[in-house]
């Protein structure tokens, strides 16, 4: 009875309803133990046999397997919830993260100084072409690249991979940048021989951990995991995740895995070559990426069930992400890391809302199969033309949605703040105005006067959250409806 109530509580109250094997993409028989147990319990209650403990062997086996699955799943949920709450609470309360900074920052600074000579030696071997290639790689592993890639995955029919990867990469970006602004470890010393060979504004961010390393390793590791469980079609779930093992003799599979390892190594090396990071930054990025992948793989099924069939997902996900916006550590100097995190939190809110609103129509296994049937093979002229048309039209929809949402948000956010009695101002605009006046005063040798004052919260943060929430919704909900209307 306890197991029955427990399963119904989590699958009914939190997820909305128990997902069927077909809707969840689970192979036949996986959910049968719990279903058999529930049916057996109801039958015994109706017949009055429950009090007599008259169980058949089949009922005992079903009960035991269902109970084991329920306990294992509850432990995963409990562990991930505790870890997430502890992390967010640490970032929210200065008295918790400042002692961490006081301990870790001196150690990190010492490591950066100790690795300085080695980094200078590494950069002796350089070439202009290699530098240009590594600069391009740096962009392809940055925030702008992921904001471009993830919508494309939605539009070519890889909805399950796209929605999981969107929320996962949002988690990686948030955690990586929050750790950066918690530790506040410096970049390599560019005044003492280390060459800064990139146009990135690296001097405005901290070093540990390398977010390029985190994002690259985490993304490709999750893609490998997804292919292992769902194959190349992204729909059929393979029992025990044995797709790669079953195809281990395929040269394409072996070559792809080797390519992933080489690519991640090149990205990590490029950060050293360009002078953006010290080895300790790269190593810490590898460790953080490993933890994030293990964390996500252990709870992805619960999160996917929540996103697709949960209760009031758009509202609750948005409120949770707004809480994360506030639960962000205050760095020792202003950095763009916080802005990157806000972009992804807003996008994940919009994607979650769009997937929830149109799951049965576009994002379910049946919807994914329909998209694949219309597309055909992606590596044919017809498949590439179909994908290109979707990308061009989808990009236009997203850009238009972003512009309209930005205009509306700039009107709504200050008014809502005033209605709530919350002091706010546009910190970015005020900062630019102050900088302009200081530059003007330097040229004219006059004292700086009448500087605008920063008041309360940054209203631009709210504008960014709402704008990118609209962008995520346009990617996952509005664009598929337009594609369907246009017949593409």
GROMACS .gro file of N, CA, C and O in nm, residues 139-254:
model
  464
  139UNK      N    1   3.499   3.045  -3.032
  139UNK     CA    2   3.362   3.094  -3.054
  139UNK      C    3   3.264   2.977  -3.060
  139UNK      O    4   3.154   2.984  -3.007
  140UNK      N    5   3.303   2.868  -3.126
  140UNK     CA    6   3.213   2.754  -3.143
  140UNK      C    7   3.187   2.679  -3.013
  140UNK      O    8   3.100   2.592  -3.009
  141UNK      N    9   3.260   2.711  -2.909
  141UNK     CA   10   3.235   2.648  -2.779
  141UNK      C   11   3.182   2.748  -2.678
  141UNK      O   12   3.178   2.720  -2.558
  142UNK      N   13   3.142   2.866  -2.726
  142UNK     CA   14   3.091   2.969  -2.638
  142UNK      C   15   2.940   2.972  -2.632
  142UNK      O   16   2.871   2.892  -2.696
  143UNK      N   17   2.889   3.069  -2.558
  143UNK     CA   18   2.744   3.079  -2.537
  143UNK      C   19   2.670   3.104  -2.667
  143UNK      O   20   2.564   3.046  -2.693
  144UNK      N   21   2.726   3.191  -2.754
  144UNK     CA   22   2.659   3.222  -2.880
  144UNK      C   23   2.638   3.100  -2.967
  144UNK      O   24   2.535   3.086  -3.034
  145UNK      N   25   2.735   3.009  -2.966
  145UNK     CA   26   2.724   2.888  -3.047
  145UNK      C   27   2.609   2.800  -2.999
  145UNK      O   28   2.530   2.749  -3.080
  146UNK      N   29   2.597   2.782  -2.868
  146UNK     CA   30   2.492   2.695  -2.816
  146UNK      C   31   2.353   2.755  -2.838
  146UNK      O   32   2.257   2.682  -2.863
  147UNK      N   33   2.343   2.887  -2.830
  147UNK     CA   34   2.215   2.951  -2.856
  147UNK      C   35   2.175   2.933  -3.002
  147UNK      O   36   2.056   2.933  -3.035
  148UNK      N   37   2.273   2.916  -3.092
  148UNK     CA   38   2.243   2.890  -3.233
  148UNK      C   39   2.217   2.742  -3.260
  148UNK      O   40   2.130   2.707  -3.341
  149UNK      N   41   2.293   2.655  -3.194
  149UNK     CA   42   2.283   2.511  -3.221
  149UNK      C   43   2.154   2.450  -3.168
  149UNK      O   44   2.088   2.372  -3.239
  150UNK      N   45   2.115   2.483  -3.045
  150UNK     CA   46   2.002   2.415  -2.982
  150UNK      C   47   1.871   2.437  -3.057
  150UNK      O   48   1.794   2.342  -3.073
  151UNK      N   49   1.839   2.560  -3.105
  151UNK     CA   50   1.718   2.572  -3.187
  151UNK      C   51   1.722   2.485  -3.312
  151UNK      O   52   1.619   2.429  -3.353
  152UNK      N   53   1.840   2.474  -3.374
  152UNK     CA   54   1.851   2.393  -3.495
  152UNK      C   55   1.815   2.247  -3.467
  152UNK      O   56   1.750   2.182  -3.550
  153UNK      N   57   1.854   2.195  -3.350
  153UNK     CA   58   1.818   2.057  -3.315
  153UNK      C   59   1.667   2.041  -3.305
  153UNK      O   60   1.611   1.938  -3.345
  154UNK      N   61   1.599   2.140  -3.248
  154UNK     CA   62   1.453   2.135  -3.243
  154UNK      C   63   1.394   2.129  -3.383
  154UNK      O   64   1.303   2.050  -3.411
  155UNK      N   65   1.444   2.214  -3.469
  155UNK     CA   66   1.382   2.232  -3.600
  155UNK      C   67   1.410   2.117  -3.697
  155UNK      O   68   1.337   2.099  -3.795
  156UNK      N   69   1.515   2.038  -3.674
  156UNK     CA   70   1.541   1.925  -3.764
  156UNK      C   71   1.476   1.797  -3.711
  156UNK      O   72   1.498   1.689  -3.767
  157UNK      N   73   1.400   1.807  -3.603
  157UNK     CA   74   1.324   1.692  -3.555
  157UNK      C   75   1.384   1.616  -3.440
  157UNK      O   76   1.326   1.516  -3.396
  158UNK      N   77   1.497   1.662  -3.384
  158UNK     CA   78   1.558   1.594  -3.270
  158UNK      C   79   1.508   1.657  -3.140
  158UNK      O   80   1.585   1.711  -3.060
  159UNK      N   81   1.376   1.648  -3.117
  159UNK     CA   82   1.315   1.723  -3.008
  159UNK      C   83   1.359   1.675  -2.870
  159UNK      O   84   1.383   1.757  -2.781
  160UNK      N   85   1.369   1.543  -2.851
  160UNK     CA   86   1.405   1.495  -2.718
  160UNK      C   87   1.547   1.534  -2.682
  160UNK      O   88   1.574   1.582  -2.572
  161UNK      N   89   1.639   1.513  -2.775
  161UNK     CA   90   1.777   1.553  -2.751
  161UNK      C   91   1.785   1.704  -2.728
  161UNK      O   92   1.856   1.751  -2.639
  162UNK      N   93   1.710   1.781  -2.808
  162UNK     CA   94   1.718   1.927  -2.799
  162UNK      C   95   1.668   1.978  -2.665
  162UNK      O   96   1.731   2.064  -2.603
  163UNK      N   97   1.554   1.925  -2.618
  163UNK     CA   98   1.501   1.978  -2.491
  163UNK      C   99   1.588   1.937  -2.373
  163UNK      O  100   1.609   2.015  -2.280
  164UNK      N  101   1.639   1.815  -2.374
  164UNK     CA  102   1.727   1.773  -2.267
  164UNK      C  103   1.859   1.851  -2.270
  164UNK      O  104   1.909   1.895  -2.166
  165UNK      N  105   1.913   1.871  -2.389
  165UNK     CA  106   2.039   1.940  -2.401
  165UNK      C  107   2.025   2.088  -2.365
  165UNK      O  108   2.118   2.148  -2.308
  166UNK      N  109   1.909   2.148  -2.396
  166UNK     CA  110   1.888   2.288  -2.361
  166UNK      C  111   1.892   2.309  -2.211
  166UNK      O  112   1.963   2.397  -2.159
  167UNK      N  113   1.816   2.228  -2.138
  167UNK     CA  114   1.812   2.243  -1.992
  167UNK      C  115   1.946   2.202  -1.930
  167UNK      O  116   1.994   2.265  -1.834
  168UNK      N  117   2.008   2.099  -1.986
  168UNK     CA  118   2.137   2.055  -1.933
  168UNK      C  119   2.245   2.161  -1.954
  168UNK      O  120   2.323   2.191  -1.864
  169UNK      N  121   2.251   2.219  -2.075
  169UNK     CA  122   2.351   2.322  -2.101
  169UNK      C  123   2.323   2.448  -2.019
  169UNK      O  124   2.415   2.519  -1.979
  170UNK      N  125   2.196   2.476  -1.991
  170UNK     CA  126   2.163   2.587  -1.902
  170UNK      C  127   2.221   2.561  -1.763
  170UNK      O  128   2.275   2.651  -1.698
  171UNK      N  129   2.208   2.436  -1.718
  171UNK     CA  130   2.266   2.399  -1.589
  171UNK      C  131   2.418   2.414  -1.590
  171UNK      O  132   2.477   2.467  -1.495
  172UNK      N  133   2.482   2.369  -1.698
  172UNK     CA  134   2.628   2.378  -1.708
  172UNK      C  135   2.674   2.523  -1.708
  172UNK      O  136   2.772   2.558  -1.640
  173UNK      N  137   2.607   2.606  -1.788
  173UNK     CA  138   2.646   2.747  -1.796
  173UNK      C  139   2.628   2.815  -1.661
  173UNK      O  140   2.715   2.892  -1.616
  174UNK      N  141   2.515   2.786  -1.594
  174UNK     CA  142   2.489   2.849  -1.465
  174UNK      C  143   2.592   2.803  -1.360
  174UNK      O  144   2.651   2.887  -1.290
  175UNK      N  145   2.612   2.674  -1.349
  175UNK     CA  146   2.703   2.622  -1.248
  175UNK      C  147   2.846   2.669  -1.275
  175UNK      O  148   2.917   2.715  -1.183
  176UNK      N  149   2.892   2.660  -1.400
  176UNK     CA  150   3.028   2.701  -1.433
  176UNK      C  151   3.053   2.847  -1.403
  176UNK      O  152   3.155   2.883  -1.341
  177UNK      N  153   2.962   2.935  -1.445
  177UNK     CA  154   2.981   3.078  -1.422
  177UNK      C  155   2.963   3.115  -1.275
  177UNK      O  156   3.031   3.205  -1.224
  178UNK      N  157   2.873   3.045  -1.205
  178UNK     CA  158   2.855   3.072  -1.062
  178UNK      C  159   2.981   3.033  -0.985
  178UNK      O  160   3.023   3.104  -0.891
  179UNK      N  161   3.044   2.921  -1.023
  179UNK     CA  162   3.169   2.882  -0.958
  179UNK      C  163   3.280   2.983  -0.987
  179UNK      O  164   3.361   3.015  -0.899
  180UNK      N  165   3.283   3.033  -1.111
  180UNK     CA  166   3.382   3.136  -1.145
  180UNK      C  167   3.369   3.257  -1.053
  180UNK      O  168   3.467   3.306  -0.996
  181UNK      N  169   3.246   3.307  -1.038
  181UNK     CA  170   3.223   3.428  -0.960
  181UNK      C  171   3.223   3.400  -0.810
  181UNK      O  172   3.221   3.495  -0.730
  182UNK      N  173   3.223   3.274  -0.771
  182UNK     CA  174   3.240   3.241  -0.629
  182UNK      C  175   3.387   3.241  -0.591
  182UNK      O  176   3.427   3.300  -0.489
  183UNK      N  177   3.470   3.177  -0.673
  183UNK     CA  178   3.612   3.163  -0.641
  183UNK      C  179   3.690   3.290  -0.674
  183UNK      O  180   3.780   3.330  -0.600
  184UNK      N  181   3.655   3.354  -0.789
  184UNK     CA  182   3.722   3.478  -0.831
  184UNK      C  183   3.872   3.458  -0.847
  184UNK      O  184   3.955   3.535  -0.795
  185UNK      N  185   3.909   3.353  -0.920
  185UNK     CA  186   4.050   3.325  -0.947
  185UNK      C  187   4.093   3.399  -1.074
  185UNK      O  188   4.018   3.404  -1.171
  186UNK      N  189   4.212   3.457  -1.079
  186UNK     CA  190   4.253   3.537  -1.195
  186UNK      C  191   4.287   3.452  -1.316
  186UNK      O  192   4.314   3.333  -1.307
  187UNK      N  193   4.286   3.518  -1.432
  187UNK     CA  194   4.337   3.459  -1.555
  187UNK      C  195   4.490   3.457  -1.549
  187UNK      O  196   4.549   3.513  -1.457
  188UNK      N  197   4.555   3.395  -1.648
  188UNK     CA  198   4.702   3.402  -1.653
  188UNK      C  199   4.750   3.547  -1.662
  188UNK      O  200   4.678   3.634  -1.713
  189UNK      N  201   4.869   3.573  -1.612
  189UNK     CA  202   4.926   3.708  -1.609
  189UNK      C  203   4.979   3.743  -1.748
  189UNK      O  204   5.086   3.699  -1.788
  190UNK      N  205   4.904   3.826  -1.821
  190UNK     CA  206   4.942   3.863  -1.958
  190UNK      C  207   5.053   3.968  -1.961
  190UNK      O  208   5.103   4.002  -2.068
  191UNK      N  209   5.091   4.021  -1.846
  191UNK     CA  210   5.198   4.121  -1.841
  191UNK      C  211   5.335   4.058  -1.819
  191UNK      O  212   5.435   4.129  -1.821
  192UNK      N  213   5.339   3.926  -1.800
  192UNK     CA  214   5.465   3.860  -1.768
  192UNK      C  215   5.497   3.746  -1.867
  192UNK      O  216   5.545   3.642  -1.829
  193UNK      N  217   5.468   3.769  -1.993
  193UNK     CA  218   5.512   3.673  -2.094
  193UNK      C  219   5.404   3.587  -2.155
  193UNK      O  220   5.422   3.532  -2.264
  194UNK      N  221   5.289   3.571  -2.089
  194UNK     CA  222   5.180   3.491  -2.147
  194UNK      C  223   5.108   3.573  -2.252
  194UNK      O  224   5.065   3.686  -2.226
  195UNK      N  225   5.099   3.520  -2.373
  195UNK     CA  226   5.035   3.592  -2.483
  195UNK      C  227   4.884   3.573  -2.478
  195UNK      O  228   4.834   3.462  -2.470
  196UNK      N  229   4.811   3.684  -2.487
  196UNK     CA  230   4.665   3.680  -2.495
  196UNK      C  231   4.628   3.692  -2.642
  196UNK      O  232   4.618   3.802  -2.697
  197UNK      N  233   4.606   3.578  -2.708
  197UNK     CA  234   4.590   3.574  -2.854
  197UNK      C  235   4.447   3.550  -2.894
  197UNK      O  236   4.415   3.459  -2.970
  198UNK      N  237   4.356   3.633  -2.846
  198UNK     CA  238   4.216   3.620  -2.885
  198UNK      C  239   4.147   3.752  -2.863
  198UNK      O  240   4.192   3.835  -2.783
  199UNK      N  241   4.037   3.772  -2.935
  199UNK     CA  242   3.961   3.897  -2.922
  199UNK      C  243   3.859   3.890  -2.810
  199UNK      O  244   3.786   3.985  -2.786
  200UNK      N  245   3.851   3.776  -2.740
  200UNK     CA  246   3.755   3.762  -2.630
  200UNK      C  247   3.791   3.858  -2.517
  200UNK      O  248   3.908   3.887  -2.492
  201UNK      N  249   3.689   3.906  -2.448
  201UNK     CA  250   3.710   3.995  -2.334
  201UNK      C  251   3.739   3.911  -2.210
  201UNK      O  252   3.666   3.913  -2.112
  202UNK      N  253   3.849   3.836  -2.217
  202UNK     CA  254   3.880   3.745  -2.107
  202UNK      C  255   3.918   3.816  -1.978
  202UNK      O  256   3.905   3.760  -1.870
  203UNK      N  257   3.967   3.943  -1.992
  203UNK     CA  258   4.009   4.013  -1.872
  203UNK      C  259   3.891   4.055  -1.786
  203UNK      O  260   3.909   4.102  -1.673
  204UNK      N  261   3.770   4.044  -1.839
  204UNK     CA  262   3.652   4.080  -1.760
  204UNK      C  263   3.592   3.961  -1.687
  204UNK      O  264   3.493   3.977  -1.615
  205UNK      N  265   3.646   3.841  -1.709
  205UNK     CA  266   3.596   3.721  -1.642
  205UNK      C  267   3.707   3.659  -1.558
  205UNK      O  268   3.826   3.688  -1.577
  206UNK      N  269   3.667   3.572  -1.467
  206UNK     CA  270   3.763   3.499  -1.385
  206UNK      C  271   3.801   3.368  -1.453
  206UNK      O  272   3.748   3.332  -1.559
  207UNK      N  273   3.895   3.295  -1.393
  207UNK     CA  274   3.954   3.179  -1.458
  207UNK      C  275   3.893   3.045  -1.421
  207UNK      O  276   3.845   2.972  -1.507
  208UNK      N  277   3.896   3.010  -1.293
  208UNK     CA  278   3.850   2.876  -1.249
  208UNK      C  279   3.698   2.874  -1.231
  208UNK      O  280   3.645   2.961  -1.163
  209UNK      N  281   3.633   2.773  -1.291
  209UNK     CA  282   3.680   2.674  -1.388
  209UNK      C  283   3.663   2.724  -1.530
  209UNK      O  284   3.594   2.822  -1.554
  210UNK      N  285   3.724   2.655  -1.626
  210UNK     CA  286   3.708   2.690  -1.766
  210UNK      C  287   3.570   2.646  -1.814
  210UNK      O  288   3.541   2.527  -1.825
  211UNK      N  289   3.484   2.744  -1.844
  211UNK     CA  290   3.348   2.710  -1.887
  211UNK      C  291   3.347   2.653  -2.029
  211UNK      O  292   3.257   2.576  -2.064
  212UNK      N  293   3.444   2.691  -2.112
  212UNK     CA  294   3.454   2.629  -2.244
  212UNK      C  295   3.478   2.479  -2.229
  212UNK      O  296   3.418   2.397  -2.301
  213UNK      N  297   3.565   2.443  -2.136
  213UNK     CA  298   3.593   2.301  -2.112
  213UNK      C  299   3.469   2.231  -2.056
  213UNK      O  300   3.435   2.120  -2.100
  214UNK      N  301   3.404   2.292  -1.960
  214UNK     CA  302   3.283   2.233  -1.901
  214UNK      C  303   3.178   2.210  -2.008
  214UNK      O  304   3.124   2.098  -2.021
  215UNK      N  305   3.147   2.313  -2.085
  215UNK     CA  306   3.038   2.304  -2.182
  215UNK      C  307   3.068   2.202  -2.292
  215UNK      O  308   2.980   2.126  -2.333
  216UNK      N  309   3.193   2.200  -2.338
  216UNK     CA  310   3.228   2.108  -2.447
  216UNK      C  311   3.221   1.963  -2.401
  216UNK      O  312   3.156   1.879  -2.466
  217UNK      N  313   3.287   1.931  -2.291
  217UNK     CA  314   3.288   1.793  -2.243
  217UNK      C  315   3.147   1.749  -2.204
  217UNK      O  316   3.104   1.637  -2.238
  218UNK      N  317   3.074   1.833  -2.133
  218UNK     CA  318   2.940   1.796  -2.089
  218UNK      C  319   2.847   1.773  -2.207
  218UNK      O  320   2.771   1.675  -2.208
  219UNK      N  321   2.851   1.860  -2.307
  219UNK     CA  322   2.761   1.846  -2.420
  219UNK      C  323   2.789   1.718  -2.498
  219UNK      O  324   2.697   1.640  -2.527
  220UNK      N  325   2.915   1.695  -2.532
  220UNK     CA  326   2.946   1.577  -2.613
  220UNK      C  327   2.929   1.447  -2.533
  220UNK      O  328   2.889   1.344  -2.590
  221UNK      N  329   2.958   1.452  -2.404
  221UNK     CA  330   2.935   1.333  -2.322
  221UNK      C  331   2.787   1.300  -2.316
  221UNK      O  332   2.748   1.182  -2.323
  222UNK      N  333   2.702   1.402  -2.305
  222UNK     CA  334   2.559   1.374  -2.302
  222UNK      C  335   2.509   1.326  -2.437
  222UNK      O  336   2.422   1.237  -2.443
  223UNK      N  337   2.560   1.381  -2.545
  223UNK     CA  338   2.519   1.333  -2.678
  223UNK      C  339   2.555   1.186  -2.695
  223UNK      O  340   2.475   1.106  -2.747
  224UNK      N  341   2.674   1.147  -2.651
  224UNK     CA  342   2.714   1.006  -2.657
  224UNK      C  343   2.618   0.921  -2.573
  224UNK      O  344   2.575   0.813  -2.616
  225UNK      N  345   2.587   0.968  -2.454
  225UNK     CA  346   2.492   0.896  -2.368
  225UNK      C  347   2.356   0.884  -2.435
  225UNK      O  348   2.292   0.778  -2.432
  226UNK      N  349   2.310   0.990  -2.496
  226UNK     CA  350   2.178   0.989  -2.561
  226UNK      C  351   2.175   0.890  -2.677
  226UNK      O  352   2.079   0.813  -2.692
  227UNK      N  353   2.280   0.889  -2.758
  227UNK     CA  354   2.287   0.793  -2.869
  227UNK      C  355   2.293   0.651  -2.816
  227UNK      O  356   2.232   0.560  -2.873
  228UNK      N  357   2.362   0.630  -2.705
  228UNK     CA  358   2.372   0.496  -2.648
  228UNK      C  359   2.237   0.443  -2.603
  228UNK      O  360   2.212   0.323  -2.609
  229UNK      N  361   2.150   0.533  -2.557
  229UNK     CA  362   2.018   0.491  -2.509
  229UNK      C  363   1.910   0.497  -2.616
  229UNK      O  364   1.815   0.418  -2.613
  230UNK      N  365   1.922   0.591  -2.709
  230UNK     CA  366   1.814   0.611  -2.806
  230UNK      C  367   1.857   0.589  -2.950
  230UNK      O  368   1.776   0.607  -3.041
  231UNK      N  369   1.981   0.549  -2.972
  231UNK     CA  370   2.025   0.521  -3.108
  231UNK      C  371   2.034   0.647  -3.191
  231UNK      O  372   2.017   0.759  -3.143
  232UNK      N  373   2.060   0.628  -3.319
  232UNK     CA  374   2.075   0.743  -3.407
  232UNK      C  375   1.941   0.804  -3.445
  232UNK      O  376   1.935   0.918  -3.489
  233UNK      N  377   1.830   0.729  -3.430
  233UNK     CA  378   1.700   0.786  -3.465
  233UNK      C  379   1.643   0.873  -3.353
  233UNK      O  380   1.550   0.950  -3.374
  234UNK      N  381   1.697   0.861  -3.232
  234UNK     CA  382   1.653   0.947  -3.122
  234UNK      C  383   1.517   0.913  -3.066
  234UNK      O  384   1.462   0.990  -2.987
  235UNK      N  385   1.459   0.799  -3.102
  235UNK     CA  386   1.324   0.765  -3.059
  235UNK      C  387   1.321   0.633  -2.983
  235UNK      O  388   1.272   0.623  -2.872
  236UNK      N  389   1.377   0.527  -3.045
  236UNK     CA  390   1.369   0.393  -2.987
  236UNK      C  391   1.468   0.378  -2.874
  236UNK      O  392   1.590   0.391  -2.894
  237UNK      N  393   1.418   0.349  -2.754
  237UNK     CA  394   1.508   0.334  -2.640
  237UNK      C  395   1.565   0.193  -2.638
  237UNK      O  396   1.491   0.095  -2.647
  238UNK      N  397   1.696   0.183  -2.622
  238UNK     CA  398   1.763   0.054  -2.620
  238UNK      C  399   1.779   0.007  -2.475
  238UNK      O  400   1.827   0.083  -2.391
  239UNK      N  401   1.737  -0.115  -2.445
  239UNK     CA  402   1.745  -0.164  -2.307
  239UNK      C  403   1.886  -0.155  -2.252
  239UNK      O  404   1.983  -0.191  -2.318
  240UNK      N  405   1.896  -0.105  -2.128
  240UNK     CA  406   2.023  -0.094  -2.056
  240UNK      C  407   2.124  -0.005  -2.127
  240UNK      O  408   2.242  -0.004  -2.092
  241UNK      N  409   2.080   0.072  -2.225
  241UNK     CA  410   2.172   0.161  -2.294
  241UNK      C  411   2.285   0.089  -2.362
  241UNK      O  412   2.403   0.114  -2.335
  242UNK      N  413   2.254  -0.003  -2.453
  242UNK     CA  414   2.357  -0.088  -2.513
  242UNK      C  415   2.372  -0.065  -2.663
  242UNK      O  416   2.425  -0.150  -2.734
  243UNK      N  417   2.329   0.051  -2.713
  243UNK     CA  418   2.340   0.075  -2.857
  243UNK      C  419   2.486   0.078  -2.901
  243UNK      O  420   2.524   0.015  -3.000
  244UNK      N  421   2.569   0.152  -2.830
  244UNK     CA  422   2.709   0.162  -2.869
  244UNK      C  423   2.781   0.029  -2.852
  244UNK      O  424   2.867  -0.008  -2.934
  245UNK      N  425   2.746  -0.045  -2.744
  245UNK     CA  426   2.808  -0.177  -2.724
  245UNK      C  427   2.767  -0.273  -2.834
  245UNK      O  428   2.851  -0.348  -2.886
  246UNK      N  429   2.639  -0.269  -2.871
  246UNK     CA  430   2.591  -0.359  -2.976
  246UNK      C  431   2.653  -0.325  -3.111
  246UNK      O  432   2.663  -0.411  -3.198
  247UNK      N  433   2.694  -0.199  -3.130
  247UNK     CA  434   2.753  -0.158  -3.258
  247UNK      C  435   2.901  -0.123  -3.242
  247UNK      O  436   2.955  -0.041  -3.317
  248UNK      N  437   2.965  -0.186  -3.142
  248UNK     CA  438   3.104  -0.152  -3.113
  248UNK      C  439   3.199  -0.191  -3.226
  248UNK      O  440   3.310  -0.139  -3.235
  249UNK      N  441   3.156  -0.282  -3.314
  249UNK     CA  442   3.241  -0.320  -3.427
  249UNK      C  443   3.226  -0.229  -3.546
  249UNK      O  444   3.301  -0.242  -3.645
  250UNK      N  445   3.132  -0.134  -3.541
  250UNK     CA  446   3.109  -0.041  -3.651
  250UNK      C  447   3.219   0.064  -3.652
  250UNK      O  448   3.243   0.133  -3.552
  251UNK      N  449   3.285   0.079  -3.765
  251UNK     CA  450   3.394   0.176  -3.774
  251UNK      C  451   3.344   0.319  -3.755
  251UNK      O  452   3.418   0.405  -3.704
  252UNK      N  453   3.218   0.346  -3.795
  252UNK     CA  454   3.162   0.479  -3.776
  252UNK      C  455   3.147   0.512  -3.628
  252UNK      O  456   3.176   0.624  -3.585
  253UNK      N  457   3.103   0.415  -3.549
  253UNK     CA  458   3.088   0.435  -3.405
  253UNK      C  459   3.223   0.459  -3.340
  253UNK      O  460   3.242   0.552  -3.261
  254UNK      N  461   3.321   0.374  -3.373
  254UNK     CA  462   3.455   0.388  -3.315
  254UNK      C  463   3.517   0.522  -3.354
  254UNK      O  464   3.573   0.595  -3.270
   0.00000   0.00000   0.00000
